[in-house]
């Protein structure tokens, strides 16, 4: 059997509330290993809220409630006792706005290793180099690793954030509109990178851009007002959507 | 008509601005002018490093070394109290306190900054001094330690308030990035939030120090007033500010003593100026570093 059918993450009957506002309504969804799954849908439909459940980032938001199960390697990560630190090391995240630390380029990447207790300088610097190479940034920064990361361009900063994430060796990577603030050339670089990374990682990407979803993803989930309206292979959803709402969204009738 | 009105307002505001500038320059000018004669009276080094401050002797002994050491000692003591407590309180308010607690604590601390220094002095004299005298079994509670404690407590609101501002202006995205990499709360606090707020925290400490150095009333009331070079925290001291306050009334205008007091004022002015300029410089660099604009 090909890797096609290996389910990596399984969401069951997931509901999520910000205070009284129900932001996710009974979401059921499977993520496949070494595939790219994209989330599309109009702003405010709950895409970020959903993927932030996958690495427990919503735990940081006060006054929220979660129901349902999300299974990752046999563990229900929504369970109160699930170890957030361990899960976040397994499920990395790249944010909408590039958010490198106000530290050097090197320190940005080494940070994750250091908090994991890695002290060996050689191991750290090898890992930093390897991660920067994987993020297709090494050639641009190899002579200026001691520069403040905030001096980099937006696109470079975002690739640095990807490198920083790769350094802790996650198995799943979440991208929340990673190109939203980038120019077309930088966007193109990130897309190529995602296609490269999928060989090794399971990838989830939120995007505002339907073409981007079509270009990079194997599976596409369309959300609307907190509901998962349709989930299918990207080919199918873009050519023969089953739901009327999906078709309207894809043809630009709203959004 | 409207144009005319605007002109008048503009002229009024401009002249007000220049008036305050004029007063400031005037004060500095007089401070300098009245300080300069001391140089012709006694050797400048003797003035700074002389260990005898007996202004009423004939001839007067005007060495301000005991006063400078008293100021330094009390400031160091006060800082060692207000830095841990002030920064600690800021960390608590920013990181641990819930939204409700924060809403109460932050304004409360800022109100504490408005307590007049005479109140601290009073409290120090009547409560802290006898207490300190008792625990350390010393002849008088009016000493460098009591002054340090009172000044330290007094500077806490300044340090806490500015440090907390610095901590809360650390972009939330830094925190998220750190947590998303699997960092725990302590790691995020010490490796990301505090370094990013470091310049703001330093600024708060410098401004606190500036307040401590310049504080007069409390010091006058609790420091004991002995103008001898202090060898410990347990003896009465006479810092620069309280010297001016206590002696200006009795110094004959134009006498060496009079000029010496002005010179002490000038030195204090320069110290606080350096502190404030330092704080301004650091916080500017910090805004640029965090990409928060100039
Ligand atoms: N921290 C928050 N507190 C309260 N409501 C929130 C918060 N974040 C998002 N929401 C609300 O939840 C809904 C889904 O938001 P989000 O997941 O960010 O949507 P998307 O990423 O699809 O644009 C929106 O109605 C939004 O207003
Ligand atoms: Mg979003």
Coordinates of C-alpha atoms and ligand atoms in Angstrom, one line a residue:
Chain A
X1 CA 0.0 0.0 0.0
X2 CA 1.3 3.5 -0.8
X3 CA 1.7 6.1 1.9
X4 CA -1.4 7.6 0.4
X5 CA -3.7 6.3 3.0
X6 CA -1.8 6.7 6.2
X7 CA -3.7 9.1 8.4
X8 CA -1.5 11.2 10.5
X9 CA -4.0 13.4 12.3
X10 CA -7.7 12.7 12.9
X11 CA -10.1 15.4 14.1
X12 CA -13.4 14.1 15.5
X13 CA -16.5 16.3 16.3
X14 CA -14.4 19.3 17.2
X15 CA -16.2 22.3 18.6
X16 CA -14.5 25.5 19.7
X17 CA -15.7 28.5 21.6
X18 CA -14.3 32.0 22.2
X19 CA -16.3 32.9 25.2
X20 CA -19.9 32.3 24.0
X21 CA -19.0 32.6 20.3
X22 CA -18.9 29.2 18.7
X23 CA -16.0 29.5 16.2
X24 CA -15.8 25.8 15.1
X25 CA -18.8 23.6 14.5
X26 CA -18.5 19.9 14.6
X27 CA -15.4 19.5 12.5
X28 CA -14.4 16.0 11.3
X29 CA -11.3 15.7 9.2
X30 CA -8.3 13.5 8.5
X31 CA -4.8 14.6 7.5
X32 CA -2.7 12.3 5.5
X33 CA 1.0 11.7 6.0
X34 CA 3.4 13.5 3.7
X35 CA 0.6 15.4 2.0
X36 CA -0.2 19.0 1.9
X37 CA -3.7 19.8 3.1
X38 CA -4.9 23.4 2.5
X39 CA -7.7 25.3 4.2
X40 CA -9.6 27.9 2.2
X41 CA -12.6 30.0 3.0
X42 CA -13.5 33.6 3.7
X43 CA -11.9 35.6 6.4
X44 CA -13.2 34.8 9.9
X45 CA -14.5 31.3 9.0
X46 CA -12.3 29.6 11.6
X47 CA -9.3 28.4 9.6
X48 CA -6.7 29.8 12.0
X49 CA -8.7 28.7 15.0
X50 CA -8.8 25.2 13.7
X51 CA -5.1 24.8 12.8
X52 CA -4.1 26.4 16.0
X53 CA -5.8 23.5 17.8
X54 CA -3.4 21.1 16.1
X55 CA -0.4 22.5 18.1
X56 CA -2.4 23.6 21.1
X57 CA -1.7 27.3 20.4
X58 CA -5.3 28.2 21.4
X59 CA -4.4 27.2 25.0
X60 CA -2.7 30.6 25.2
X61 CA -6.0 32.3 24.6
X62 CA -8.1 33.1 27.7
X63 CA -11.7 32.2 28.1
X64 CA -12.0 29.5 25.4
X65 CA -13.6 26.0 25.4
X66 CA -12.8 23.0 23.2
X67 CA -14.8 19.9 22.6
X68 CA -14.1 16.7 20.6
X69 CA -10.9 14.8 19.9
X70 CA -7.9 15.3 17.7
X71 CA -5.8 12.2 17.5
X72 CA -2.1 12.4 16.7
X73 CA 0.0 9.2 17.0
X74 CA -2.6 7.6 19.2
X75 CA -2.8 10.5 21.6
X76 CA -5.8 12.8 22.0
X77 CA -4.1 16.2 21.9
X78 CA -7.2 18.0 23.0
X79 CA -7.1 16.2 26.3
X80 CA -6.4 18.4 29.2
X81 CA -3.4 16.3 30.2
X82 CA -1.8 16.3 26.7
X83 CA 1.7 17.7 27.0
X84 CA 1.6 21.0 25.0
X85 CA 5.4 21.4 24.9
X86 CA 5.9 17.9 23.5
X87 CA 3.1 18.3 20.9
X88 CA 4.4 21.7 19.8
X89 CA 7.8 20.1 19.2
X90 CA 6.2 17.6 17.0
X91 CA 3.8 20.0 15.3
X92 CA 5.7 23.2 14.2
X93 CA 4.0 26.4 13.1
X94 CA 4.8 29.2 10.7
X95 CA 2.7 32.3 11.2
X96 CA 0.9 34.8 9.0
X97 CA 3.2 37.7 9.7
X98 CA 6.9 36.7 9.8
X99 CA 7.9 36.8 13.4
X100 CA 11.6 36.3 13.9
X101 CA 13.0 37.2 17.3
X102 CA 14.9 40.4 17.7
X103 CA 18.0 38.2 17.9
X104 CA 20.7 37.3 15.3
X105 CA 19.9 35.1 12.4
X106 CA 21.9 32.3 14.0
X107 CA 20.2 32.7 17.4
X108 CA 16.8 32.6 15.8
X109 CA 17.4 29.1 14.5
X110 CA 19.4 27.9 17.4
X111 CA 16.7 28.9 19.9
X112 CA 14.6 25.8 19.5
X113 CA 17.7 23.6 20.0
X114 CA 18.8 25.4 23.1
X115 CA 15.4 25.2 24.8
X116 CA 15.5 21.5 24.0
X117 CA 18.6 21.3 26.1
X118 CA 21.2 21.0 23.3
X119 CA 24.5 22.4 24.5
X120 CA 27.0 21.1 22.0
X121 CA 28.1 24.0 19.9
X122 CA 29.1 21.9 16.9
X123 CA 25.8 20.1 16.8
X124 CA 23.9 23.4 17.1
X125 CA 25.8 25.1 14.3
X126 CA 25.5 22.1 12.0
X127 CA 21.8 22.0 12.7
X128 CA 21.4 25.7 12.1
X129 CA 23.2 25.3 8.7
X130 CA 21.1 22.3 7.8
X131 CA 17.9 24.1 8.7
X132 CA 18.8 27.2 6.8
X133 CA 19.7 25.1 3.8
X134 CA 16.4 23.3 3.9
X135 CA 14.6 26.6 4.1
X136 CA 16.5 27.8 1.0
X137 CA 18.0 30.7 2.9
X138 CA 21.5 29.5 3.5
X139 CA 23.1 31.1 0.5
X140 CA 21.6 34.5 1.3
X141 CA 22.6 34.6 4.9
X142 CA 25.7 32.4 5.4
X143 CA 28.0 35.4 5.6
X144 CA 25.8 37.4 7.9
X145 CA 24.6 34.9 10.5
X146 CA 25.4 37.4 13.3
X147 CA 23.1 40.1 11.8
X148 CA 19.9 41.0 13.5
X149 CA 17.1 39.0 11.9
X150 CA 14.9 42.0 11.7
X151 CA 17.2 43.4 9.0
X152 CA 16.2 40.7 6.5
X153 CA 13.5 41.3 4.0
X154 CA 10.0 40.0 4.6
X155 CA 10.4 37.0 2.4
X156 CA 13.7 36.1 4.0
X157 CA 12.3 36.6 7.5
X158 CA 9.5 34.1 6.6
X159 CA 12.0 31.5 5.4
X160 CA 14.0 32.1 8.5
X161 CA 10.9 31.3 10.5
X162 CA 10.6 28.1 8.5
X163 CA 14.2 27.3 9.2
X164 CA 13.6 28.0 12.9
X165 CA 10.7 25.6 12.8
X166 CA 12.6 22.9 11.0
X167 CA 15.5 23.0 13.4
X168 CA 13.4 21.4 16.2
X169 CA 12.6 18.5 13.8
X170 CA 8.8 18.6 13.8
X171 CA 6.9 15.9 11.9
X172 CA 3.9 18.1 11.0
X173 CA 4.2 21.8 9.9
X174 CA 1.3 24.2 10.1
X175 CA 1.4 27.3 7.9
X176 CA -1.1 30.0 8.6
X177 CA -1.3 32.2 5.5
X178 CA 2.5 32.2 5.2
X179 CA 2.6 34.4 2.1
X180 CA -0.1 36.9 3.1
X181 CA 2.5 39.7 3.6
X182 CA 4.9 38.7 0.9
X183 CA 5.6 39.8 -2.7
X184 CA 5.0 37.3 -5.6
X185 CA 8.6 36.3 -5.9
X186 CA 8.9 35.5 -2.2
X187 CA 5.6 33.8 -2.4
X188 CA 6.8 31.6 -5.2
X189 CA 9.9 30.7 -3.2
X190 CA 7.8 29.6 -0.2
X191 CA 5.5 27.5 -2.4
X192 CA 8.4 25.7 -4.0
X193 CA 9.8 25.1 -0.5
X194 CA 6.5 23.7 0.7
X195 CA 6.5 21.2 -2.2
X196 CA 10.0 20.2 -1.3
X197 CA 9.2 19.9 2.4
X198 CA 6.2 17.6 1.9
X199 CA 8.6 14.8 1.0
X200 CA 9.6 14.7 4.6
X201 CA 6.8 16.4 6.5
X202 CA 3.0 16.4 6.8
X203 CA 1.9 19.9 5.9
X204 CA -1.2 22.0 6.7
X205 CA -1.6 25.3 5.1
X206 CA -4.2 28.0 5.4
X207 CA -4.4 30.3 2.4
X208 CA -6.5 33.1 1.2
X209 CA -5.3 32.4 -2.3
X210 CA -7.2 29.7 -4.1
X211 CA -4.5 29.4 -6.8
X212 CA -2.0 28.8 -4.1
X213 CA -4.2 26.0 -2.7
X214 CA -4.5 24.5 -6.1
X215 CA -0.7 24.7 -6.7
X216 CA 0.6 23.3 -3.5
X217 CA -1.9 21.0 -1.9
X218 CA -3.1 17.5 -2.3
X219 CA -6.2 17.9 -0.2
X220 CA -8.3 20.9 0.3
X221 CA -10.8 21.8 3.0
X222 CA -13.3 24.5 2.5
X223 CA -14.7 26.2 5.6
X224 CA -17.5 28.6 6.0
X225 CA -18.8 30.2 9.2
X226 CA -17.1 27.7 11.4
X227 CA -18.2 24.7 9.5
X228 CA -16.3 22.4 7.3
X229 CA -18.4 22.5 4.1
X230 CA -16.3 20.2 1.9
X231 CA -13.1 18.2 2.1
X232 CA -11.8 16.4 -0.9
X233 CA -8.7 16.0 -3.0
X234 CA -7.6 19.3 -4.4
X235 CA -8.2 18.1 -8.0
X236 CA -11.8 17.1 -7.2
X237 CA -12.7 20.2 -5.2
X238 CA -11.5 22.5 -7.9
X239 CA -13.0 20.7 -10.8
X240 CA -16.2 19.0 -9.5
X241 CA -17.1 20.5 -6.1
X242 CA -20.0 18.7 -4.5
X243 CA -21.4 21.5 -2.5
X244 CA -23.0 24.6 -3.9
X245 CA -21.3 26.8 -1.4
X246 CA -17.9 25.6 -2.4
X247 CA -18.6 26.2 -6.0
X248 CA -19.8 29.7 -5.3
X249 CA -16.7 30.5 -3.3
X250 CA -14.3 29.0 -5.9
X251 CA -16.0 31.0 -8.6
X252 CA -15.5 34.2 -6.6
X253 CA -19.2 34.8 -5.9
X254 CA -18.2 35.7 -2.3
X255 CA -15.2 35.8 0.0
Chain B
X1 CA -11.1 86.8 11.2
X2 CA -10.4 83.2 11.8
X3 CA -6.9 83.6 10.5
X4 CA -6.3 86.4 12.9
X5 CA -7.4 84.3 15.9
X6 CA -5.2 81.5 14.8
X7 CA -2.2 83.9 14.6
X8 CA -2.8 85.0 18.2
X9 CA -3.0 81.5 19.5
X10 CA 0.1 80.6 17.6
X11 CA 2.0 83.5 19.0
X12 CA 0.7 82.8 22.5
X13 CA 1.7 79.1 22.4
X14 CA 5.1 80.0 20.9
X15 CA 5.8 82.5 23.6
X16 CA 4.8 80.1 26.3
X17 CA 7.1 77.5 24.9
X18 CA 10.0 80.0 24.8
X19 CA 9.2 81.2 28.3
X20 CA 9.7 77.8 29.8
X21 CA 12.8 77.3 27.8
X22 CA 14.0 80.7 29.0
X23 CA 13.3 79.8 32.7
X24 CA 15.2 76.5 32.3
X25 CA 18.2 78.2 30.7
X26 CA 18.0 80.9 33.4
X27 CA 18.1 78.2 36.2
X28 CA 21.1 76.5 34.6
X29 CA 22.8 79.8 34.1
X30 CA 22.5 80.8 37.7
X31 CA 23.4 77.4 38.9
X32 CA 26.7 77.6 36.9
X33 CA 27.3 81.2 37.7
X34 CA 27.0 80.7 41.4
X35 CA 29.0 77.5 41.4
X36 CA 32.0 78.9 39.6
X37 CA 33.4 81.0 42.4
X38 CA 34.0 77.9 44.5
X39 CA 36.8 77.0 42.1
X40 CA 38.7 80.2 43.0
X41 CA 38.0 79.6 46.7
X42 CA 39.4 76.1 46.9
X43 CA 41.2 73.6 44.8
X44 CA 38.6 71.7 42.7
X45 CA 40.0 68.3 43.6
X46 CA 40.0 69.2 47.3
X47 CA 36.4 70.2 46.9
X48 CA 35.4 66.9 45.3
X49 CA 37.6 64.6 47.4
X50 CA 38.1 66.5 50.6
X51 CA 36.9 64.4 53.5
X52 CA 36.0 67.3 55.8
X53 CA 32.7 69.1 55.5
X54 CA 32.7 71.8 58.2
X55 CA 31.2 74.8 56.5
X56 CA 30.9 76.9 59.7
X57 CA 34.6 76.5 60.8
X58 CA 37.0 79.3 60.2
X59 CA 38.2 78.9 57.5
X60 CA 35.4 76.6 56.3
X61 CA 36.2 73.1 55.3
X62 CA 34.4 72.3 52.1
X63 CA 35.2 68.8 51.1
X64 CA 32.1 67.1 49.7
X65 CA 33.5 63.6 49.5
X66 CA 31.4 62.5 52.5
X67 CA 28.3 63.9 50.9
X68 CA 29.0 62.2 47.5
X69 CA 29.7 58.8 49.2
X70 CA 26.5 59.2 51.2
X71 CA 24.5 59.8 48.0
X72 CA 26.2 56.8 46.3
X73 CA 25.7 54.5 49.3
X74 CA 22.1 55.4 49.7
X75 CA 21.4 55.1 46.0
X76 CA 23.1 51.8 45.7
X77 CA 21.2 50.5 48.7
X78 CA 17.9 51.8 47.4
X79 CA 18.6 50.3 43.9
X80 CA 19.3 46.9 45.4
X81 CA 15.8 47.1 46.9
X82 CA 13.8 48.7 44.1
X83 CA 15.4 46.6 41.2
X84 CA 14.3 43.2 42.4
X85 CA 11.0 44.3 43.9
X86 CA 10.1 46.7 41.1
X87 CA 11.1 44.4 38.2
X88 CA 9.7 41.4 40.0
X89 CA 6.4 43.2 40.4
X90 CA 6.4 44.1 36.7
X91 CA 7.1 40.5 35.7
X92 CA 4.3 39.3 37.9
X93 CA 1.8 41.8 36.6
X94 CA 2.7 41.1 33.0
X95 CA 3.1 37.4 33.1
X96 CA 1.3 35.8 36.0
X97 CA -1.5 38.2 37.0
X98 CA -4.8 37.6 35.2
X99 CA -6.5 40.3 33.3
X100 CA -8.6 41.3 36.3
X101 CA -5.6 41.6 38.6
X102 CA -3.7 43.5 36.1
X103 CA -6.4 46.0 35.7
X104 CA -6.3 46.8 39.4
X105 CA -2.6 46.4 40.0
X106 CA -1.2 48.6 37.3
X107 CA -3.1 51.8 38.2
X108 CA -2.6 51.1 41.9
X109 CA 1.2 51.1 41.4
X110 CA 1.0 54.2 39.4
X111 CA -1.0 55.9 42.2
X112 CA 1.8 54.9 44.6
X113 CA 4.2 57.0 42.5
X114 CA 2.1 60.0 43.4
X115 CA 2.6 59.7 47.2
X116 CA 4.4 62.9 48.3
X117 CA 7.9 62.2 49.6
X118 CA 7.2 63.8 52.9
X119 CA 4.9 60.9 53.6
X120 CA 7.7 58.4 53.0
X121 CA 9.9 60.5 55.2
X122 CA 7.3 60.5 58.0
X123 CA 6.8 56.8 57.7
X124 CA 10.5 56.2 57.7
X125 CA 11.1 58.3 60.8
X126 CA 8.3 56.9 62.9
X127 CA 8.1 53.3 61.8
X128 CA 11.0 52.1 59.8
X129 CA 13.8 53.8 61.8
X130 CA 12.8 52.5 65.2
X131 CA 12.3 49.1 63.7
X132 CA 15.7 49.0 62.0
X133 CA 17.3 50.3 65.2
X134 CA 15.8 47.5 67.1
X135 CA 16.6 44.6 64.7
X136 CA 20.2 45.6 64.1
X137 CA 20.7 46.9 67.6
X138 CA 22.3 50.2 66.5
X139 CA 22.5 53.6 68.3
X140 CA 20.1 55.3 65.9
X141 CA 17.7 54.1 63.2
X142 CA 18.2 57.3 61.3
X143 CA 20.9 55.9 59.0
X144 CA 21.9 55.0 55.5
X145 CA 20.0 51.8 55.6
X146 CA 16.7 53.4 56.6
X147 CA 17.2 56.0 53.8
X148 CA 17.9 53.2 51.3
X149 CA 14.9 51.3 52.3
X150 CA 12.6 54.3 52.1
X151 CA 14.0 55.5 48.8
X152 CA 14.0 52.0 47.4
X153 CA 10.3 51.6 48.2
X154 CA 9.6 55.0 46.8
X155 CA 11.2 54.2 43.5
X156 CA 9.4 50.9 43.0
X157 CA 6.4 52.4 41.2
X158 CA 8.7 54.1 38.7
X159 CA 10.6 50.9 38.0
X160 CA 7.5 48.7 37.9
X161 CA 5.4 51.0 35.7
X162 CA 8.1 51.6 33.1
X163 CA 9.3 47.9 33.1
X164 CA 5.8 46.7 32.7
X165 CA 5.2 49.0 29.8
X166 CA 8.4 47.6 28.2
X167 CA 7.3 44.0 28.9
X168 CA 3.8 44.5 27.4
X169 CA 5.2 46.2 24.3
X170 CA 7.1 43.0 23.4
X171 CA 5.1 41.9 20.4
X172 CA 2.8 39.0 21.1
X173 CA 4.2 37.3 18.0
X174 CA 7.5 36.8 19.8
X175 CA 5.7 34.9 22.6
X176 CA 3.7 32.8 20.1
X177 CA 6.9 32.0 18.1
X178 CA 8.6 30.8 21.3
X179 CA 5.7 28.7 22.5
X180 CA 5.2 27.2 19.0
X181 CA 8.8 25.9 19.1
X182 CA 8.0 24.0 22.3
X183 CA 9.4 26.5 24.8
X184 CA 7.7 26.6 28.2
X185 CA 6.7 29.7 30.1
X186 CA 9.9 30.2 32.0
X187 CA 12.1 29.7 28.9
X188 CA 9.8 32.1 27.0
X189 CA 10.0 34.7 29.8
X190 CA 13.8 34.6 30.3
X191 CA 15.0 33.9 26.7
X192 CA 12.5 36.0 24.7
X193 CA 10.4 38.4 26.6
X194 CA 13.0 39.8 29.1
X195 CA 15.8 40.2 26.4
X196 CA 13.3 42.0 24.2
X197 CA 12.3 44.3 27.0
X198 CA 15.8 44.6 28.4
X199 CA 16.4 48.2 27.3
X200 CA 13.0 49.3 28.6
X201 CA 13.8 47.6 31.9
X202 CA 17.2 49.3 32.0
X203 CA 15.5 52.6 31.3
X204 CA 13.1 52.1 34.2
X205 CA 16.1 51.4 36.5
X206 CA 17.9 54.5 35.3
X207 CA 14.9 56.7 35.8
X208 CA 14.4 55.1 39.2
X209 CA 18.0 55.9 40.1
X210 CA 17.5 59.4 38.9
X211 CA 14.6 59.8 41.2
X212 CA 16.5 58.3 44.1
X213 CA 19.6 60.6 43.6
X214 CA 17.5 63.7 43.4
X215 CA 15.1 62.9 46.3
X216 CA 15.5 65.4 49.1
X217 CA 12.7 65.4 51.7
X218 CA 12.7 61.7 52.7
X219 CA 16.5 61.7 52.8
X220 CA 16.5 64.8 55.0
X221 CA 14.2 63.2 57.4
X222 CA 15.6 59.7 57.8
X223 CA 19.3 59.6 56.8
X224 CA 20.6 61.1 60.1
X225 CA 22.6 63.9 58.7
X226 CA 26.2 63.2 59.7
X227 CA 28.6 64.5 57.2
X228 CA 31.3 61.9 57.6
X229 CA 32.5 59.4 55.1
X230 CA 30.2 56.4 55.8
X231 CA 31.8 53.0 56.3
X232 CA 28.6 51.0 56.6
X233 CA 24.9 51.2 56.1
X234 CA 24.3 51.5 59.8
X235 CA 25.6 55.0 60.4
X236 CA 23.9 58.4 59.9
X237 CA 24.8 60.0 56.6
X238 CA 24.2 63.3 54.8
X239 CA 23.6 62.9 51.1
X240 CA 24.0 65.8 48.7
X241 CA 20.4 66.8 48.4
X242 CA 19.7 67.0 52.1
X243 CA 22.9 69.0 52.6
X244 CA 21.6 71.7 50.3
X245 CA 18.1 71.7 51.8
X246 CA 19.4 71.8 55.4
X247 CA 22.1 74.4 54.9
X248 CA 21.0 76.8 52.2
X249 CA 19.0 78.9 54.7
X250 CA 22.0 79.4 57.0
X251 CA 24.7 80.0 54.4
X252 CA 25.6 83.7 54.0
X253 CA 24.9 84.8 50.4
X254 CA 28.2 85.0 48.5
X255 CA 30.2 83.0 51.1
X256 CA 32.3 80.0 50.1
X257 CA 29.7 77.8 51.8
X258 CA 27.0 79.3 49.6
X259 CA 28.9 78.7 46.4
X260 CA 29.7 75.2 47.5
X261 CA 26.1 74.4 47.9
X262 CA 25.4 75.7 44.4
X263 CA 28.2 73.5 43.1
X264 CA 26.6 70.5 44.8
X265 CA 23.4 71.4 43.1
X266 CA 25.2 71.6 39.8
X267 CA 26.7 68.2 40.3
X268 CA 23.3 66.7 41.1
X269 CA 21.9 68.4 38.0
X270 CA 24.6 66.8 35.9
X271 CA 24.1 63.4 37.4
X272 CA 20.4 63.4 36.7
X273 CA 20.9 64.9 33.3
X274 CA 23.3 62.0 32.4
X275 CA 20.8 59.5 33.8
X276 CA 17.9 60.8 31.8
X277 CA 19.9 61.2 28.6
X278 CA 21.0 57.6 29.1
X279 CA 17.5 56.4 29.6
X280 CA 16.3 58.3 26.5
X281 CA 19.2 57.0 24.4
X282 CA 18.5 53.4 25.4
X283 CA 14.8 53.5 24.9
X284 CA 15.3 55.0 21.4
X285 CA 17.6 52.2 20.5
X286 CA 15.1 49.8 21.8
X287 CA 12.3 51.0 19.7
X288 CA 14.5 50.7 16.6
X289 CA 15.6 47.3 17.6
X290 CA 12.1 46.0 18.0
X291 CA 11.1 47.6 14.7
X292 CA 8.6 49.9 16.5
X293 CA 9.6 53.0 14.5
X294 CA 11.9 55.8 15.6
Ligands
LIG1 N1 -8.7 35.6 20.2 C1 -10.0 35.6 19.8 N2 -10.9 36.0 20.6 C2 -12.2 36.0 20.2 N3 -12.7 35.7 19.0 C3 -11.8 35.3 18.1 C4 -10.4 35.3 18.4 N4 -9.7 34.9 17.3 C5 -10.6 34.7 16.4 N5 -11.9 35.0 16.8 C6 -13.1 34.8 16.1 O1 -13.3 33.5 15.7 C7 -13.7 33.5 14.3 C8 -12.7 32.7 13.5 O2 -11.5 33.4 13.4 P1 -10.2 32.9 12.7 O3 -10.0 31.5 13.0 O4 -9.1 33.8 12.9 O5 -10.7 33.0 11.1 P2 -9.8 32.8 9.8 O6 -8.4 32.4 10.2 O7 -10.5 31.8 9.0 O8 -9.8 34.2 9.2 C9 -13.9 34.9 13.9 O9 -15.3 35.2 14.0 C10 -13.1 35.7 14.8 O10 -13.6 36.9 15.0
LIG2 MG1 -6.6 33.5 9.9

